[in-house]
Short mmCIF file of C-alpha atoms in Angstrom, two decimals:
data_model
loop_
_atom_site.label_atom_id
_atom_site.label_comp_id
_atom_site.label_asym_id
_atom_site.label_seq_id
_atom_site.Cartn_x
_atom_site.Cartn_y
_atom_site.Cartn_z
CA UNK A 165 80.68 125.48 22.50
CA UNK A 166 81.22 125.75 26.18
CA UNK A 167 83.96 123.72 28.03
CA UNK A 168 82.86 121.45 30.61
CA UNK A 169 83.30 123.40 34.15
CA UNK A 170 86.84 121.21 35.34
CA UNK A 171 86.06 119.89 39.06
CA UNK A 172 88.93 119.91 41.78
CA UNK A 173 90.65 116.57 41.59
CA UNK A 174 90.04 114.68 44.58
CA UNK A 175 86.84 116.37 45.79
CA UNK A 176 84.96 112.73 45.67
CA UNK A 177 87.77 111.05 47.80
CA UNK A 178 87.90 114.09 50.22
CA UNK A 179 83.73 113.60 50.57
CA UNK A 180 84.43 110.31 51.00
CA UNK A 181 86.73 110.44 54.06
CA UNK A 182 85.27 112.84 55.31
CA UNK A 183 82.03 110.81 55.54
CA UNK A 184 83.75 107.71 57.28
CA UNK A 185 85.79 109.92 59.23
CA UNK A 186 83.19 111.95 60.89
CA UNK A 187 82.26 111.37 64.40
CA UNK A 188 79.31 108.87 64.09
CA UNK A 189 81.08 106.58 61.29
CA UNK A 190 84.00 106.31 63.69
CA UNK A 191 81.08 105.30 66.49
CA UNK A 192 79.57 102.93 63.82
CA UNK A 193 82.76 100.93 63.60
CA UNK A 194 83.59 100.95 67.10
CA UNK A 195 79.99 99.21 67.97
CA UNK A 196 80.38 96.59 64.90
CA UNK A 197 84.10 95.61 66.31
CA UNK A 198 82.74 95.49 69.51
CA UNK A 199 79.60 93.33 68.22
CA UNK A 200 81.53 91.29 66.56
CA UNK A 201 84.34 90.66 69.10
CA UNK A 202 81.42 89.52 70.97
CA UNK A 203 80.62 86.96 68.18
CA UNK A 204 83.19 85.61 68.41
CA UNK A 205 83.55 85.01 71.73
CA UNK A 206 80.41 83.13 72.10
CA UNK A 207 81.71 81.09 69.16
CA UNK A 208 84.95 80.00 70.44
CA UNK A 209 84.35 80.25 74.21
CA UNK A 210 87.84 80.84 75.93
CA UNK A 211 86.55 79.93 79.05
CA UNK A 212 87.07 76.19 77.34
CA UNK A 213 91.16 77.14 78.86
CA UNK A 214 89.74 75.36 82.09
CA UNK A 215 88.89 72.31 80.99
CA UNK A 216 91.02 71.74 77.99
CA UNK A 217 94.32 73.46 78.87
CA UNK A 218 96.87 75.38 76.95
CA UNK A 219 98.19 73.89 73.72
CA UNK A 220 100.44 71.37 73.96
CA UNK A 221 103.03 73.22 71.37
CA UNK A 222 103.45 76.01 73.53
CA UNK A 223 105.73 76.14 76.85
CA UNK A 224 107.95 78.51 79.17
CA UNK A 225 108.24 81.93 78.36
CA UNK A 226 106.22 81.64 75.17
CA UNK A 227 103.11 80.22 76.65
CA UNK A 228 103.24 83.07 79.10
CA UNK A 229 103.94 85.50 76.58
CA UNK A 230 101.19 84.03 74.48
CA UNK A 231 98.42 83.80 76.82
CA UNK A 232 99.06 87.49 77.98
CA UNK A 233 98.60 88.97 74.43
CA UNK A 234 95.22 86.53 73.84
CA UNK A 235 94.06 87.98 77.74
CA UNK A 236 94.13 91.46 76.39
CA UNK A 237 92.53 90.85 73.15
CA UNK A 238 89.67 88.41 75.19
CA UNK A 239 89.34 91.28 77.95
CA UNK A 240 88.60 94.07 75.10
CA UNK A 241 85.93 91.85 73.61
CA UNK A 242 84.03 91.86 77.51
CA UNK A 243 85.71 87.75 78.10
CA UNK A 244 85.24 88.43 82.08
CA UNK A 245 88.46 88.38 83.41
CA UNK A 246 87.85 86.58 86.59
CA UNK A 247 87.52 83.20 84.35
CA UNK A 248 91.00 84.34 82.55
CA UNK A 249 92.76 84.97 86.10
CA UNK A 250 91.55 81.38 86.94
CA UNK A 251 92.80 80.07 83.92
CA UNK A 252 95.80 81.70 84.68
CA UNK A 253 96.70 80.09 87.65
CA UNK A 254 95.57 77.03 86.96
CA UNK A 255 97.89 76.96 83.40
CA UNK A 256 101.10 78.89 84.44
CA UNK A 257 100.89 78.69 88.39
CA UNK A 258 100.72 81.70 90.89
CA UNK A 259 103.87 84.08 89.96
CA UNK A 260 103.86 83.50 86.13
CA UNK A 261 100.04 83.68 85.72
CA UNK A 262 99.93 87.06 87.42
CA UNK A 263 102.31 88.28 85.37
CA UNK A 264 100.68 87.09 82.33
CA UNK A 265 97.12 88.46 84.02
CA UNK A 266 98.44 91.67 84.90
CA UNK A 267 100.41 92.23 81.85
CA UNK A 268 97.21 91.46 79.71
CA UNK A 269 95.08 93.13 81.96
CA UNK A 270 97.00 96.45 80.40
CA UNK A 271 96.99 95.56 77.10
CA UNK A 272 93.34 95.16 77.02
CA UNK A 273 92.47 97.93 78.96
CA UNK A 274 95.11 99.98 76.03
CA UNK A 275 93.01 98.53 73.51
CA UNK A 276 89.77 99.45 75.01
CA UNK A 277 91.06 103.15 75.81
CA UNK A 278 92.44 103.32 72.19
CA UNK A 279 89.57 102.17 70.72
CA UNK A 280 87.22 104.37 72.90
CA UNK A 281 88.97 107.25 71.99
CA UNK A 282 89.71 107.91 68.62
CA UNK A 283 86.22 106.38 67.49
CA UNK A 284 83.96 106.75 70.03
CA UNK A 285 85.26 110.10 71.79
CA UNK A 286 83.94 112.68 69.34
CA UNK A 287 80.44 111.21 68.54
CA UNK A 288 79.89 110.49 72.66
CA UNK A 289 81.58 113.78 74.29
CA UNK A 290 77.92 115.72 73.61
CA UNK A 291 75.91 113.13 75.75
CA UNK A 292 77.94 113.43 78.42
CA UNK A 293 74.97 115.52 80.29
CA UNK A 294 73.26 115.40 84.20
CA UNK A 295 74.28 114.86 87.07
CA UNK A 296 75.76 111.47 87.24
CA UNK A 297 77.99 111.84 83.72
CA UNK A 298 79.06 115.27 84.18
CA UNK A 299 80.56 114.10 88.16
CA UNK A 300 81.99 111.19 86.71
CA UNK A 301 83.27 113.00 83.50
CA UNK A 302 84.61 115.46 85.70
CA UNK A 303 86.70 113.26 87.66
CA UNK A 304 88.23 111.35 85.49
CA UNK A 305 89.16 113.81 83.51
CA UNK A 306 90.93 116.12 86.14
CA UNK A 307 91.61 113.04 88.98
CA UNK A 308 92.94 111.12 86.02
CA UNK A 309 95.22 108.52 88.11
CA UNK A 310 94.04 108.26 91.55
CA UNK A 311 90.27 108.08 90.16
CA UNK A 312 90.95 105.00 87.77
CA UNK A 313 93.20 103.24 91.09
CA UNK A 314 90.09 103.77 92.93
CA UNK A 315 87.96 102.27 90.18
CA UNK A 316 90.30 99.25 89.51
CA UNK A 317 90.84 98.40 93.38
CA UNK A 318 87.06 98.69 93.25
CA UNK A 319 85.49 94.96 92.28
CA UNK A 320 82.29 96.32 91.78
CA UNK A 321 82.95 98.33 88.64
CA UNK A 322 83.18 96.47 85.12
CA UNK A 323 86.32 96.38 83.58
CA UNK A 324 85.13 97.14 80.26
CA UNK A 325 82.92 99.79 80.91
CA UNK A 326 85.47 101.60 82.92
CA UNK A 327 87.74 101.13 79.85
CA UNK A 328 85.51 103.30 77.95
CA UNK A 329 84.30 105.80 80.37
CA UNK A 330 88.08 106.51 80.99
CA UNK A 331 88.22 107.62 76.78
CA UNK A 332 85.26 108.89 76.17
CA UNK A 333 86.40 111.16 79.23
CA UNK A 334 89.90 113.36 78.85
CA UNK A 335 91.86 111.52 81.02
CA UNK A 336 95.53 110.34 79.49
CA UNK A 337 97.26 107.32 78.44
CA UNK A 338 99.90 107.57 81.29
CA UNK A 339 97.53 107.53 84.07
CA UNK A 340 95.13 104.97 82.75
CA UNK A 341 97.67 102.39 82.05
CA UNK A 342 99.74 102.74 85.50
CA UNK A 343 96.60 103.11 87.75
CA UNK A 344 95.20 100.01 86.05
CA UNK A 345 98.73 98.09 86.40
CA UNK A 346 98.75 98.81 90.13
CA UNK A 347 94.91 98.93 90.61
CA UNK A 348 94.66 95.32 89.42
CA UNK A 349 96.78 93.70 91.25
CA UNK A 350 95.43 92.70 94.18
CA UNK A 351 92.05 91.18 93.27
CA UNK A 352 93.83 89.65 89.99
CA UNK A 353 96.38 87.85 92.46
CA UNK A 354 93.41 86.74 94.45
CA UNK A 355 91.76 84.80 91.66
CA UNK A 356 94.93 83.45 90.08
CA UNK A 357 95.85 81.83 93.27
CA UNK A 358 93.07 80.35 93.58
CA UNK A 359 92.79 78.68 90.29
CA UNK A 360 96.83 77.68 90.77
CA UNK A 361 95.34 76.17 94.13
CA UNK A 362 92.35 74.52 93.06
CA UNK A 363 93.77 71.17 93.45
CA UNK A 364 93.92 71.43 97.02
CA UNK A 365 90.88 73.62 97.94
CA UNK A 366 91.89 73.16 101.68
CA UNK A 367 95.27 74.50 101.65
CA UNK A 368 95.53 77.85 103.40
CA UNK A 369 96.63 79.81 100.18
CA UNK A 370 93.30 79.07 98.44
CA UNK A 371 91.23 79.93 101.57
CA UNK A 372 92.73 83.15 101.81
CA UNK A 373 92.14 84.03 98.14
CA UNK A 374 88.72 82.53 98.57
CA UNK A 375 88.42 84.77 101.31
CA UNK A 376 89.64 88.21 99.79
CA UNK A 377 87.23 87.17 96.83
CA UNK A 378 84.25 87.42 98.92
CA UNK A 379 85.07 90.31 101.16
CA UNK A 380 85.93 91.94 98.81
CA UNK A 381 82.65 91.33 96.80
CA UNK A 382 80.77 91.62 99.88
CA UNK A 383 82.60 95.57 100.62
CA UNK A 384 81.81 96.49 96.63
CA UNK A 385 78.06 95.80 97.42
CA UNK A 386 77.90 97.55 100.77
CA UNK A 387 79.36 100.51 99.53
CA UNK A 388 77.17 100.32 95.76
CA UNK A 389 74.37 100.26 97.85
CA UNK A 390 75.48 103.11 100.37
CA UNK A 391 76.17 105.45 97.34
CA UNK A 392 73.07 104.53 95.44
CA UNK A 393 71.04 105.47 98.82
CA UNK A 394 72.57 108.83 99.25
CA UNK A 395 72.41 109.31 95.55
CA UNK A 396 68.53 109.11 95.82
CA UNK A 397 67.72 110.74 99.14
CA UNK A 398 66.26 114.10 98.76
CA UNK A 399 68.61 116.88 99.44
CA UNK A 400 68.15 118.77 102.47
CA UNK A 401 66.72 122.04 102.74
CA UNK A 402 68.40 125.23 102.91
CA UNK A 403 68.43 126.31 106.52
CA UNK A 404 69.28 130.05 106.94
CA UNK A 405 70.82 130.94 110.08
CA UNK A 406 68.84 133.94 111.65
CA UNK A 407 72.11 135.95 112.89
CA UNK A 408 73.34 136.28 109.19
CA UNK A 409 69.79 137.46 108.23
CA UNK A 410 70.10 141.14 107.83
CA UNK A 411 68.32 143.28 110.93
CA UNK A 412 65.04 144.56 109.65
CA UNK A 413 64.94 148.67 110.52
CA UNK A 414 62.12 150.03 112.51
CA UNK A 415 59.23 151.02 111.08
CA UNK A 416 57.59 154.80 112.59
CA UNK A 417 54.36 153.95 115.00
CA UNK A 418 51.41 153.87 112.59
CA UNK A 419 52.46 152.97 109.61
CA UNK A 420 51.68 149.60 107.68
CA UNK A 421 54.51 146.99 107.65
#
């Protein structure tokens, strides 16, 4: 009688991981946290913070501490984070609501980037085709730092979707996180101002946020619109310049050109 052929121990677990390991599983999980970070948003609406304040059993340090940790996890499940930089300033008032703004403004931007990268990188990487993604890939992969500043100081670009353009692209951890500490800054400090000074809408602080708000709105348009125009005019033809051409040699009298 013939012994049963022994299989390699483990072979079913090693199938097994390396099913919800593989590139799309990864991509699978990454779009049902993201779907249901969404959920949940919609259920429990943070923008309530407004209206209904902070919890009373919270103060000082804490509260800061607190709010800046629930910023980055509301910011990586697409809370916009000009209603959290209100709340901000309205809660904490203008120096410890930035820092609680800014400092959850990089943790949710790390959470994005981690989460773009080690489950969406792999599966995305091959559609990263034409014009547009290759540029963009491009840059942010080799202009790491100073392309991410530009995007941050930039109102017109979503936060979240730069989060995950930045991983599904090669750029590093170093050079996202300090571009988008420093990148930040100014149009968070502009909204968390203004919701510290929304008491007193005429006082000169909340006019000048106000102010920078829309200008800065206003600029991101212009220059959205200026791109997109040049992005779709034709390209020009090629001119050739007629003293590069090379001389044509004489031909003998009578003979066909």
């Amino acid at each position: 009688m013939l012994a049963p052929v022994p299989r390699p121990p483990g072979s079913l677990a090693v199938r097994c991981s390396q099913v919800l390991l593989s590139p799309r599983s990864r991509l699978s999980m990454l779009a049902l946290l993201l779907l249901c970070a969404a959920g949940l948003v919609l259920l429990y609406e943070p923008q309530r913070l407004l209206s209904s304040g902070w919890p009373q059993q919270t103060s000082g340090a804490g509260a800061v501490l607190l709010f800046g940790v629930a910023y980055g996890v509301c910011t990586a499940a697409f809370v916009p984070r000009p209603v959290l930089n209100l709340a901000a300033g309205a809660l904490f008032g203008s120096v410890a609501g930035l820092t609680a703004a800014v400092a959850g403004t990089v943790l949710g931007a790390g959470i994005a980037f981690t989460l773009g990268r080690f489950l969406g990188q792999d599966a995305l990487r091959p559609f990263v085709k034409g014009r547009w993604l290759t540029a963009a890939d491009g840059q942010l992969s080799r202009h790491g730092f100073r392309s991410m500043l530009a995007i941050r100081l930039f109102p017109g670009v979503p936060f979240a979707a730069a989060n995950y353009c930045a991983a599904v692209s090669r750029m590093r951890y170093v050079p996202f996180l300090l571009a988008t500490a420093i990148g930040t800054v100014p149009n968070t400090a502009a909204y968390v101002i203004a919701g510290a000074q929304a008491g007193s809408p005429g006082s000169p602080a909340f006019l000048f946020s106000a102010g920078f708000i829309v200008l800065s709105g206003l600029g991101a348009a212009v220059v959205a619109w200026r791109k997109r125009h040049g992005l779709r005019a034709p390209a020009p033809a090629c001119v050739l310049d007629p003293a590069a051409a090379p001389a044509r040699e004489p031909q003998p009298v009578g003979t066909a050109p």
